[in-house]
PQR file of N, CA, C, O and H, with PARSE charges and radii, in Angstrom:
ATOM      1  N   UNK A   1     -87.674 109.946 193.848 -0.4000 1.5000
ATOM      2  CA  UNK A   1     -88.579 110.324 192.778 -0.0000 2.0000
ATOM      3  C   UNK A   1     -88.289 111.743 192.307  0.5500 1.7000
ATOM      4  O   UNK A   1     -88.380 112.027 191.113 -0.5500 1.4000
ATOM      5  N   UNK A   2     -87.946 112.630 193.221 -0.4000 1.5000
ATOM      6  CA  UNK A   2     -87.670 114.014 192.874 -0.0000 2.0000
ATOM      7  C   UNK A   2     -86.482 114.148 191.928  0.5500 1.7000
ATOM      8  O   UNK A   2     -86.515 114.945 190.990 -0.5500 1.4000
ATOM      9  H   UNK A   2     -87.872 112.399 194.192  0.4000 1.0000
ATOM     10  N   UNK A   3     -85.423 113.357 192.180 -0.4000 1.5000
ATOM     11  CA  UNK A   3     -84.245 113.396 191.308 -0.0000 2.0000
ATOM     12  C   UNK A   3     -84.589 112.913 189.907  0.5500 1.7000
ATOM     13  O   UNK A   3     -84.126 113.475 188.914 -0.5500 1.4000
ATOM     14  H   UNK A   3     -85.397 112.709 192.941  0.4000 1.0000
ATOM     15  N   UNK A   4     -85.402 111.870 189.837 -0.4000 1.5000
ATOM     16  CA  UNK A   4     -85.821 111.329 188.548 -0.0000 2.0000
ATOM     17  C   UNK A   4     -86.606 112.380 187.767  0.5500 1.7000
ATOM     18  O   UNK A   4     -86.412 112.545 186.563 -0.5500 1.4000
ATOM     19  H   UNK A   4     -85.778 111.413 190.643  0.4000 1.0000
ATOM     20  N   UNK A   5     -87.485 113.081 188.458 -0.4000 1.5000
ATOM     21  CA  UNK A   5     -88.315 114.108 187.838 -0.0000 2.0000
ATOM     22  C   UNK A   5     -87.438 115.221 187.241  0.5500 1.7000
ATOM     23  O   UNK A   5     -87.680 115.673 186.122 -0.5500 1.4000
ATOM     24  H   UNK A   5     -87.642 112.947 189.436  0.4000 1.0000
ATOM     25  N   UNK A   6     -86.449 115.646 187.974 -0.4000 1.5000
ATOM     26  CA  UNK A   6     -85.524 116.684 187.497 -0.0000 2.0000
ATOM     27  C   UNK A   6     -84.739 116.171 186.284  0.5500 1.7000
ATOM     28  O   UNK A   6     -84.553 116.903 185.312 -0.5500 1.4000
ATOM     29  H   UNK A   6     -86.253 115.279 188.883  0.4000 1.0000
ATOM     30  N   UNK A   7     -84.280 114.918 186.340 -0.4000 1.5000
ATOM     31  CA  UNK A   7     -83.501 114.335 185.240 -0.0000 2.0000
ATOM     32  C   UNK A   7     -84.346 114.233 183.977  0.5500 1.7000
ATOM     33  O   UNK A   7     -83.867 114.534 182.884 -0.5500 1.4000
ATOM     34  H   UNK A   7     -84.430 114.324 187.130  0.4000 1.0000
ATOM     35  N   UNK A   8     -85.590 113.814 184.117 -0.4000 1.5000
ATOM     36  CA  UNK A   8     -86.478 113.712 182.950 -0.0000 2.0000
ATOM     37  C   UNK A   8     -86.749 115.097 182.375  0.5500 1.7000
ATOM     38  O   UNK A   8     -86.728 115.283 181.159 -0.5500 1.4000
ATOM     39  H   UNK A   8     -85.980 113.570 185.005  0.4000 1.0000
ATOM     40  N   UNK A   9     -86.999 116.057 183.241 -0.4000 1.5000
ATOM     41  CA  UNK A   9     -87.233 117.416 182.773 -0.0000 2.0000
ATOM     42  C   UNK A   9     -86.041 117.958 182.008  0.5500 1.7000
ATOM     43  O   UNK A   9     -86.209 118.603 180.972 -0.5500 1.4000
ATOM     44  H   UNK A   9     -87.016 115.906 184.229  0.4000 1.0000
ATOM     45  N   UNK A  10     -84.845 117.706 182.503 -0.4000 1.5000
ATOM     46  CA  UNK A  10     -83.632 118.172 181.819 -0.0000 2.0000
ATOM     47  C   UNK A  10     -83.442 117.442 180.491  0.5500 1.7000
ATOM     48  O   UNK A  10     -83.049 118.057 179.499 -0.5500 1.4000
ATOM     49  H   UNK A  10     -84.708 117.183 183.344  0.4000 1.0000
ATOM     50  N   UNK A  11     -83.714 116.144 180.461 -0.4000 1.5000
ATOM     51  CA  UNK A  11     -83.583 115.375 179.220 -0.0000 2.0000
ATOM     52  C   UNK A  11     -84.547 115.889 178.154  0.5500 1.7000
ATOM     53  O   UNK A  11     -84.183 116.007 176.984 -0.5500 1.4000
ATOM     54  H   UNK A  11     -84.033 115.644 181.266  0.4000 1.0000
ATOM     55  N   UNK A  12     -85.770 116.191 178.563 -0.4000 1.5000
ATOM     56  CA  UNK A  12     -86.758 116.719 177.619 -0.0000 2.0000
ATOM     57  C   UNK A  12     -86.317 118.091 177.125  0.5500 1.7000
ATOM     58  O   UNK A  12     -86.398 118.369 175.928 -0.5500 1.4000
ATOM     59  H   UNK A  12     -86.065 116.095 179.514  0.4000 1.0000
ATOM     60  N   UNK A  13     -85.855 118.949 178.022 -0.4000 1.5000
ATOM     61  CA  UNK A  13     -85.386 120.278 177.636 -0.0000 2.0000
ATOM     62  C   UNK A  13     -84.213 120.179 176.665  0.5500 1.7000
ATOM     63  O   UNK A  13     -84.162 120.911 175.676 -0.5500 1.4000
ATOM     64  H   UNK A  13     -85.789 118.724 178.994  0.4000 1.0000
ATOM     65  N   UNK A  14     -83.279 119.283 176.940 -0.4000 1.5000
ATOM     66  CA  UNK A  14     -82.125 119.088 176.048 -0.0000 2.0000
ATOM     67  C   UNK A  14     -82.568 118.577 174.675  0.5500 1.7000
ATOM     68  O   UNK A  14     -82.046 119.003 173.645 -0.5500 1.4000
ATOM     69  H   UNK A  14     -83.321 118.688 177.743  0.4000 1.0000
ATOM     70  N   UNK A  15     -83.525 117.673 174.676 -0.4000 1.5000
ATOM     71  CA  UNK A  15     -84.013 117.104 173.417 -0.0000 2.0000
ATOM     72  C   UNK A  15     -84.724 118.164 172.560  0.5500 1.7000
ATOM     73  O   UNK A  15     -84.623 118.150 171.334 -0.5500 1.4000
ATOM     74  H   UNK A  15     -83.949 117.327 175.513  0.4000 1.0000
ATOM     75  N   UNK A  16     -85.433 119.068 173.213 -0.4000 1.5000
ATOM     76  CA  UNK A  16     -86.194 120.094 172.479 -0.0000 2.0000
ATOM     77  C   UNK A  16     -85.384 121.353 172.168  0.5500 1.7000
ATOM     78  O   UNK A  16     -85.890 122.247 171.490 -0.5500 1.4000
ATOM     79  H   UNK A  16     -85.515 119.079 174.209  0.4000 1.0000
ATOM     80  N   UNK A  17     -84.167 121.445 172.638 -0.4000 1.5000
ATOM     81  CA  UNK A  17     -83.345 122.640 172.409 -0.0000 2.0000
ATOM     82  C   UNK A  17     -83.200 122.982 170.925  0.5500 1.7000
ATOM     83  O   UNK A  17     -83.358 124.154 170.581 -0.5500 1.4000
ATOM     84  H   UNK A  17     -83.756 120.719 173.189  0.4000 1.0000
ATOM     85  N   UNK A  18     -82.909 122.030 170.017 -0.4000 1.5000
ATOM     86  CA  UNK A  18     -82.800 122.400 168.604 -0.0000 2.0000
ATOM     87  C   UNK A  18     -84.105 122.987 168.040  0.5500 1.7000
ATOM     88  O   UNK A  18     -84.075 123.914 167.230 -0.5500 1.4000
ATOM     89  H   UNK A  18     -82.781 121.079 170.297  0.4000 1.0000
ATOM     90  N   UNK A  19     -85.226 122.449 168.468 -0.4000 1.5000
ATOM     91  CA  UNK A  19     -86.519 122.962 168.014 -0.0000 2.0000
ATOM     92  C   UNK A  19     -86.720 124.380 168.542  0.5500 1.7000
ATOM     93  O   UNK A  19     -87.152 125.268 167.807 -0.5500 1.4000
ATOM     94  H   UNK A  19     -85.250 121.696 169.126  0.4000 1.0000
ATOM     95  N   UNK A  20     -86.411 124.582 169.794 -0.4000 1.5000
ATOM     96  CA  UNK A  20     -86.549 125.897 170.415 -0.0000 2.0000
ATOM     97  C   UNK A  20     -85.637 126.921 169.728  0.5500 1.7000
ATOM     98  O   UNK A  20     -86.050 128.053 169.478 -0.5500 1.4000
ATOM     99  H   UNK A  20     -86.060 123.861 170.392  0.4000 1.0000
ATOM    100  N   UNK A  21     -84.396 126.519 169.422 -0.4000 1.5000
ATOM    101  CA  UNK A  21     -83.454 127.416 168.758 -0.0000 2.0000
ATOM    102  C   UNK A  21     -83.927 127.780 167.356  0.5500 1.7000
ATOM    103  O   UNK A  21     -83.823 128.935 166.945 -0.5500 1.4000
ATOM    104  H   UNK A  21     -84.060 125.599 169.625  0.4000 1.0000
ATOM    105  N   UNK A  22     -84.441 126.808 166.630 -0.4000 1.5000
ATOM    106  CA  UNK A  22     -84.947 127.076 165.271 -0.0000 2.0000
ATOM    107  C   UNK A  22     -86.165 127.986 165.313  0.5500 1.7000
ATOM    108  O   UNK A  22     -86.303 128.875 164.473 -0.5500 1.4000
ATOM    109  H   UNK A  22     -84.525 125.869 166.964  0.4000 1.0000
ATOM    110  N   UNK A  23     -87.040 127.775 166.271 -0.4000 1.5000
ATOM    111  CA  UNK A  23     -88.207 128.643 166.426 -0.0000 2.0000
ATOM    112  C   UNK A  23     -87.766 130.079 166.717  0.5500 1.7000
ATOM    113  O   UNK A  23     -88.315 131.031 166.162 -0.5500 1.4000
ATOM    114  H   UNK A  23     -86.928 127.052 166.953  0.4000 1.0000
ATOM    115  N   UNK A  24     -86.793 130.220 167.573 -0.4000 1.5000
ATOM    116  CA  UNK A  24     -86.277 131.550 167.915 -0.0000 2.0000
ATOM    117  C   UNK A  24     -85.680 132.229 166.677  0.5500 1.7000
ATOM    118  O   UNK A  24     -85.908 133.416 166.447 -0.5500 1.4000
ATOM    119  H   UNK A  24     -86.347 129.446 168.023  0.4000 1.0000
ATOM    120  N   UNK A  25     -84.914 131.471 165.883 -0.4000 1.5000
ATOM    121  CA  UNK A  25     -84.295 132.014 164.675 -0.0000 2.0000
ATOM    122  C   UNK A  25     -85.354 132.456 163.676  0.5500 1.7000
ATOM    123  O   UNK A  25     -85.273 133.555 163.127 -0.5500 1.4000
ATOM    124  H   UNK A  25     -84.729 130.506 166.070  0.4000 1.0000
ATOM    125  N   UNK A  26     -86.340 131.610 163.440 -0.4000 1.5000
ATOM    126  CA  UNK A  26     -87.392 131.945 162.479 -0.0000 2.0000
ATOM    127  C   UNK A  26     -88.267 133.091 162.975  0.5500 1.7000
ATOM    128  O   UNK A  26     -88.696 133.924 162.178 -0.5500 1.4000
ATOM    129  H   UNK A  26     -86.405 130.717 163.886  0.4000 1.0000
ATOM    130  N   UNK A  27     -88.532 133.145 164.246 -0.4000 1.5000
ATOM    131  CA  UNK A  27     -89.344 134.211 164.816 -0.0000 2.0000
ATOM    132  C   UNK A  27     -88.684 135.575 164.654  0.5500 1.7000
ATOM    133  O   UNK A  27     -89.370 136.591 164.552 -0.5500 1.4000
ATOM    134  H   UNK A  27     -88.183 132.468 164.894  0.4000 1.0000
ATOM    135  N   UNK A  28     -87.368 135.598 164.630 -0.4000 1.5000
ATOM    136  CA  UNK A  28     -86.641 136.856 164.491 -0.0000 2.0000
ATOM    137  C   UNK A  28     -86.606 137.351 163.044  0.5500 1.7000
ATOM    138  O   UNK A  28     -86.323 138.525 162.804 -0.5500 1.4000
ATOM    139  H   UNK A  28     -86.811 134.773 164.712  0.4000 1.0000
ATOM    140  N   UNK A  29     -86.890 136.475 162.081 -0.4000 1.5000
ATOM    141  CA  UNK A  29     -86.832 136.833 160.661 -0.0000 2.0000
ATOM    142  C   UNK A  29     -88.200 137.332 160.212  0.5500 1.7000
ATOM    143  O   UNK A  29     -89.033 136.552 159.751 -0.5500 1.4000
ATOM    144  H   UNK A  29     -87.120 135.522 162.277  0.4000 1.0000
ATOM    145  N   UNK A  30     -88.426 138.627 160.349 -0.4000 1.5000
ATOM    146  CA  UNK A  30     -89.742 139.213 160.061 -0.0000 2.0000
ATOM    147  C   UNK A  30     -90.124 139.084 158.590  0.5500 1.7000
ATOM    148  O   UNK A  30     -91.298 138.881 158.278 -0.5500 1.4000
ATOM    149  H   UNK A  30     -87.749 139.261 160.724  0.4000 1.0000
ATOM    150  N   UNK A  31     -89.165 139.197 157.686 -0.4000 1.5000
ATOM    151  CA  UNK A  31     -89.463 139.069 156.251 -0.0000 2.0000
ATOM    152  C   UNK A  31     -89.958 137.660 155.927  0.5500 1.7000
ATOM    153  O   UNK A  31     -90.889 137.486 155.140 -0.5500 1.4000
ATOM    154  H   UNK A  31     -88.212 139.362 157.939  0.4000 1.0000
ATOM    155  N   UNK A  32     -89.332 136.667 156.536 -0.4000 1.5000
ATOM    156  CA  UNK A  32     -89.753 135.284 156.328 -0.0000 2.0000
ATOM    157  C   UNK A  32     -91.169 135.065 156.849  0.5500 1.7000
ATOM    158  O   UNK A  32     -91.990 134.426 156.191 -0.5500 1.4000
ATOM    159  H   UNK A  32     -88.576 136.808 157.175  0.4000 1.0000
ATOM    160  N   UNK A  33     -91.447 135.601 158.038 -0.4000 1.5000
ATOM    161  CA  UNK A  33     -92.784 135.457 158.613 -0.0000 2.0000
ATOM    162  C   UNK A  33     -93.839 136.127 157.743  0.5500 1.7000
ATOM    163  O   UNK A  33     -94.915 135.567 157.531 -0.5500 1.4000
ATOM    164  H   UNK A  33     -90.780 136.120 158.573  0.4000 1.0000
ATOM    165  N   UNK A  34     -93.544 137.317 157.242 -0.4000 1.5000
ATOM    166  CA  UNK A  34     -94.488 138.015 156.360 -0.0000 2.0000
ATOM    167  C   UNK A  34     -94.761 137.201 155.102  0.5500 1.7000
ATOM    168  O   UNK A  34     -95.904 137.108 154.656 -0.5500 1.4000
ATOM    169  H   UNK A  34     -92.670 137.772 157.415  0.4000 1.0000
ATOM    170  N   UNK A  35     -93.714 136.611 154.529 -0.4000 1.5000
ATOM    171  CA  UNK A  35     -93.882 135.780 153.333 -0.0000 2.0000
ATOM    172  C   UNK A  35     -94.744 134.557 153.648  0.5500 1.7000
ATOM    173  O   UNK A  35     -95.595 134.168 152.848 -0.5500 1.4000
ATOM    174  H   UNK A  35     -92.785 136.687 154.891  0.4000 1.0000
ATOM    175  N   UNK A  36     -94.522 133.956 154.811 -0.4000 1.5000
ATOM    176  CA  UNK A  36     -95.333 132.799 155.217 -0.0000 2.0000
ATOM    177  C   UNK A  36     -96.791 133.197 155.403  0.5500 1.7000
ATOM    178  O   UNK A  36     -97.693 132.477 154.974 -0.5500 1.4000
ATOM    179  H   UNK A  36     -93.831 134.272 155.462  0.4000 1.0000
ATOM    180  N   UNK A  37     -97.025 134.343 156.043 -0.4000 1.5000
ATOM    181  CA  UNK A  37     -98.395 134.818 156.254 -0.0000 2.0000
ATOM    182  C   UNK A  37     -99.086 135.048 154.921  0.5500 1.7000
ATOM    183  O   UNK A  37    -100.240 134.659 154.735 -0.5500 1.4000
ATOM    184  H   UNK A  37     -96.293 134.928 156.392  0.4000 1.0000
ATOM    185  N   UNK A  38     -98.371 135.686 153.986 -0.4000 1.5000
ATOM    186  CA  UNK A  38     -98.960 136.010 152.687 -0.0000 2.0000
ATOM    187  C   UNK A  38     -99.284 134.740 151.905  0.5500 1.7000
ATOM    188  O   UNK A  38    -100.372 134.609 151.346 -0.5500 1.4000
ATOM    189  H   UNK A  38     -97.435 136.001 154.137  0.4000 1.0000
ATOM    190  N   UNK A  39     -98.350 133.819 151.870 -0.4000 1.5000
ATOM    191  CA  UNK A  39     -98.567 132.560 151.159 -0.0000 2.0000
ATOM    192  C   UNK A  39     -99.718 131.778 151.781  0.5500 1.7000
ATOM    193  O   UNK A  39    -100.566 131.240 151.069 -0.5500 1.4000
ATOM    194  H   UNK A  39     -97.465 133.925 152.324  0.4000 1.0000
ATOM    195  N   UNK A  40     -99.745 131.717 153.097 -0.4000 1.5000
ATOM    196  CA  UNK A  40    -100.821 131.006 153.784 -0.0000 2.0000
ATOM    197  C   UNK A  40    -102.176 131.638 153.537  0.5500 1.7000
ATOM    198  O   UNK A  40    -103.166 130.931 153.349 -0.5500 1.4000
ATOM    199  H   UNK A  40     -99.056 132.154 153.675  0.4000 1.0000
ATOM    200  N   UNK A  41    -102.232 132.959 153.534 -0.4000 1.5000
ATOM    201  CA  UNK A  41    -103.492 133.660 153.298 -0.0000 2.0000
ATOM    202  C   UNK A  41    -103.981 133.412 151.873  0.5500 1.7000
ATOM    203  O   UNK A  41    -105.178 133.226 151.651 -0.5500 1.4000
ATOM    204  H   UNK A  41    -101.427 133.533 153.686  0.4000 1.0000
ATOM    205  N   UNK A  42    -103.065 133.407 150.911 -0.4000 1.5000
ATOM    206  CA  UNK A  42    -103.454 133.146 149.521 -0.0000 2.0000
ATOM    207  C   UNK A  42    -104.000 131.730 149.364  0.5500 1.7000
ATOM    208  O   UNK A  42    -105.014 131.527 148.697 -0.5500 1.4000
ATOM    209  H   UNK A  42    -102.093 133.557 151.091  0.4000 1.0000
ATOM    210  N   UNK A  43    -103.342 130.768 149.964 -0.4000 1.5000
ATOM    211  CA  UNK A  43    -103.806 129.373 149.883 -0.0000 2.0000
ATOM    212  C   UNK A  43    -105.156 129.201 150.563  0.5500 1.7000
ATOM    213  O   UNK A  43    -106.040 128.516 150.046 -0.5500 1.4000
ATOM    214  H   UNK A  43    -102.518 130.933 150.506  0.4000 1.0000
ATOM    215  N   UNK A  44    -105.308 129.826 151.724 -0.4000 1.5000
ATOM    216  CA  UNK A  44    -106.577 129.735 152.451 -0.0000 2.0000
ATOM    217  C   UNK A  44    -107.702 130.371 151.645  0.5500 1.7000
ATOM    218  O   UNK A  44    -108.821 129.857 151.626 -0.5500 1.4000
ATOM    219  H   UNK A  44    -104.591 130.382 152.143  0.4000 1.0000
ATOM    220  N   UNK A  45    -107.415 131.476 150.986 -0.4000 1.5000
ATOM    221  CA  UNK A  45    -108.426 132.161 150.182 -0.0000 2.0000
ATOM    222  C   UNK A  45    -108.896 131.282 149.021  0.5500 1.7000
ATOM    223  O   UNK A  45    -110.091 131.199 148.738 -0.5500 1.4000
ATOM    224  H   UNK A  45    -106.506 131.894 151.002  0.4000 1.0000
ATOM    225  N   UNK A  46    -107.958 130.638 148.365 -0.4000 1.5000
ATOM    226  CA  UNK A  46    -108.309 129.749 147.246 -0.0000 2.0000
ATOM    227  C   UNK A  46    -109.215 128.624 147.739  0.5500 1.7000
ATOM    228  O   UNK A  46    -110.245 128.338 147.129 -0.5500 1.4000
ATOM    229  H   UNK A  46    -106.987 130.706 148.595  0.4000 1.0000
ATOM    230  N   UNK A  47    -108.830 127.991 148.842 -0.4000 1.5000
ATOM    231  CA  UNK A  47    -109.635 126.887 149.373 -0.0000 2.0000
ATOM    232  C   UNK A  47    -111.000 127.359 149.854  0.5500 1.7000
ATOM    233  O   UNK A  47    -112.007 126.688 149.630 -0.5500 1.4000
ATOM    234  H   UNK A  47    -107.993 128.224 149.338  0.4000 1.0000
ATOM    235  N   UNK A  48    -111.034 128.507 150.510 -0.4000 1.5000
ATOM    236  CA  UNK A  48    -112.306 129.027 151.010 -0.0000 2.0000
ATOM    237  C   UNK A  48    -113.235 129.377 149.861  0.5500 1.7000
ATOM    238  O   UNK A  48    -114.432 129.099 149.926 -0.5500 1.4000
ATOM    239  H   UNK A  48    -110.216 129.052 150.692  0.4000 1.0000
ATOM    240  N   UNK A  49    -112.700 129.984 148.810 -0.4000 1.5000
ATOM    241  CA  UNK A  49    -113.533 130.332 147.659 -0.0000 2.0000
ATOM    242  C   UNK A  49    -114.065 129.095 146.949  0.5500 1.7000
ATOM    243  O   UNK A  49    -115.202 129.081 146.478 -0.5500 1.4000
ATOM    244  H   UNK A  49    -111.727 130.211 148.758  0.4000 1.0000
ATOM    245  N   UNK A  50    -113.244 128.065 146.876 -0.4000 1.5000
ATOM    246  CA  UNK A  50    -113.692 126.802 146.283 -0.0000 2.0000
ATOM    247  C   UNK A  50    -114.868 126.229 147.073  0.5500 1.7000
ATOM    248  O   UNK A  50    -115.873 125.810 146.499 -0.5500 1.4000
ATOM    249  H   UNK A  50    -112.320 128.076 147.259  0.4000 1.0000
ATOM    250  N   UNK A  51    -114.726 126.218 148.389 -0.4000 1.5000
ATOM    251  CA  UNK A  51    -115.787 125.711 149.259 -0.0000 2.0000
ATOM    252  C   UNK A  51    -117.038 126.567 149.139  0.5500 1.7000
ATOM    253  O   UNK A  51    -118.148 126.044 149.043 -0.5500 1.4000
ATOM    254  H   UNK A  51    -113.910 126.559 148.855  0.4000 1.0000
ATOM    255  N   UNK A  52    -116.857 127.878 149.145 -0.4000 1.5000
ATOM    256  CA  UNK A  52    -117.993 128.789 149.033 -0.0000 2.0000
ATOM    257  C   UNK A  52    -118.729 128.600 147.712  0.5500 1.7000
ATOM    258  O   UNK A  52    -119.959 128.647 147.678 -0.5500 1.4000
ATOM    259  H   UNK A  52    -115.956 128.303 149.223  0.4000 1.0000
ATOM    260  N   UNK A  53    -117.991 128.388 146.627 -0.4000 1.5000
ATOM    261  CA  UNK A  53    -118.621 128.125 145.333 -0.0000 2.0000
ATOM    262  C   UNK A  53    -119.467 126.854 145.380  0.5500 1.7000
ATOM    263  O   UNK A  53    -120.572 126.813 144.838 -0.5500 1.4000
ATOM    264  H   UNK A  53    -116.992 128.350 146.655  0.4000 1.0000
ATOM    265  N   UNK A  54    -118.940 125.825 146.029 -0.4000 1.5000
ATOM    266  CA  UNK A  54    -119.695 124.571 146.153 -0.0000 2.0000
ATOM    267  C   UNK A  54    -120.974 124.785 146.956  0.5500 1.7000
ATOM    268  O   UNK A  54    -122.032 124.271 146.593 -0.5500 1.4000
ATOM    269  H   UNK A  54    -118.043 125.859 146.469  0.4000 1.0000
ATOM    270  N   UNK A  55    -120.879 125.536 148.035 -0.4000 1.5000
ATOM    271  CA  UNK A  55    -122.042 125.804 148.871 -0.0000 2.0000
ATOM    272  C   UNK A  55    -123.086 126.591 148.093  0.5500 1.7000
ATOM    273  O   UNK A  55    -124.271 126.261 148.130 -0.5500 1.4000
ATOM    274  H   UNK A  55    -120.020 125.954 148.330  0.4000 1.0000
ATOM    275  N   UNK A  56    -122.653 127.623 147.393 -0.4000 1.5000
ATOM    276  CA  UNK A  56    -123.581 128.440 146.596 -0.0000 2.0000
ATOM    277  C   UNK A  56    -124.290 127.594 145.545  0.5500 1.7000
ATOM    278  O   UNK A  56    -125.483 127.769 145.295 -0.5500 1.4000
ATOM    279  H   UNK A  56    -121.690 127.892 147.362  0.4000 1.0000
ATOM    280  N   UNK A  57    -123.551 126.683 144.936 -0.4000 1.5000
ATOM    281  CA  UNK A  57    -124.148 125.801 143.930 -0.0000 2.0000
ATOM    282  C   UNK A  57    -125.179 124.866 144.572  0.5500 1.7000
ATOM    283  O   UNK A  57    -126.273 124.680 144.040 -0.5500 1.4000
ATOM    284  H   UNK A  57    -122.583 126.541 145.139  0.4000 1.0000
ATOM    285  N   UNK A  58    -124.823 124.284 145.713 -0.4000 1.5000
ATOM    286  CA  UNK A  58    -125.738 123.365 146.390 -0.0000 2.0000
ATOM    287  C   UNK A  58    -127.010 124.076 146.857  0.5500 1.7000
ATOM    288  O   UNK A  58    -128.103 123.512 146.806 -0.5500 1.4000
ATOM    289  H   UNK A  58    -123.934 124.435 146.146  0.4000 1.0000
ATOM    290  N   UNK A  59    -126.850 125.322 147.312 -0.4000 1.5000
ATOM    291  CA  UNK A  59    -127.999 126.078 147.802 -0.0000 2.0000
ATOM    292  C   UNK A  59    -128.855 126.594 146.642  0.5500 1.7000
ATOM    293  O   UNK A  59    -130.032 126.912 146.813 -0.5500 1.4000
ATOM    294  H   UNK A  59    -125.962 125.780 147.354  0.4000 1.0000
ATOM    295  N   UNK A  60    -128.247 126.667 145.473 -0.4000 1.5000
ATOM    296  CA  UNK A  60    -128.992 127.116 144.307 -0.0000 2.0000
ATOM    297  C   UNK A  60    -128.816 128.594 143.992  0.5500 1.7000
ATOM    298  O   UNK A  60    -129.569 129.149 143.192 -0.5500 1.4000
ATOM    299  H   UNK A  60    -127.291 126.408 145.334  0.4000 1.0000
ATOM    300  N   UNK A  61    -127.841 129.231 144.603 -0.4000 1.5000
ATOM    301  CA  UNK A  61    -127.604 130.640 144.329 -0.0000 2.0000
ATOM    302  C   UNK A  61    -126.861 130.852 143.019  0.5500 1.7000
ATOM    303  O   UNK A  61    -126.980 131.905 142.393 -0.5500 1.4000
ATOM    304  H   UNK A  61    -127.229 128.781 145.253  0.4000 1.0000
ATOM    305  N   UNK A  62    -126.091 129.845 142.604 -0.4000 1.5000
ATOM    306  CA  UNK A  62    -125.277 129.952 141.400 -0.0000 2.0000
ATOM    307  C   UNK A  62    -125.472 128.697 140.571  0.5500 1.7000
ATOM    308  O   UNK A  62    -125.430 127.582 141.090 -0.5500 1.4000
ATOM    309  H   UNK A  62    -125.993 128.989 143.112  0.4000 1.0000
ATOM    310  N   UNK A  63    -125.682 128.889 139.288 -0.4000 1.5000
ATOM    311  CA  UNK A  63    -125.766 127.750 138.355 -0.0000 2.0000
ATOM    312  C   UNK A  63    -124.423 127.592 137.692  0.5500 1.7000
ATOM    313  O   UNK A  63    -123.761 128.575 137.360 -0.5500 1.4000
ATOM    314  H   UNK A  63    -125.716 129.795 138.867  0.4000 1.0000
ATOM    315  N   UNK A  64    -124.022 126.349 137.499 -0.4000 1.5000
ATOM    316  CA  UNK A  64    -122.740 126.092 136.813 -0.0000 2.0000
ATOM    317  C   UNK A  64    -122.959 125.867 135.354  0.5500 1.7000
ATOM    318  O   UNK A  64    -122.002 125.636 134.615 -0.5500 1.4000
ATOM    319  H   UNK A  64    -124.560 125.551 137.769  0.4000 1.0000
TER
END
């Protein structure tokens, strides 16, 4: 059973190596990460404001 466990662990590690390598490459690219953060924050802000507007309307704080 121990040999099987080691073999499965190695197979999983080998299978995930491309994902791990890509993560390492992207993590090292600080400009790319900053762009992703900025884009994500802008999208989140738009969605949050849309939701907040709906809530304000439902509560009666804002008339449309």
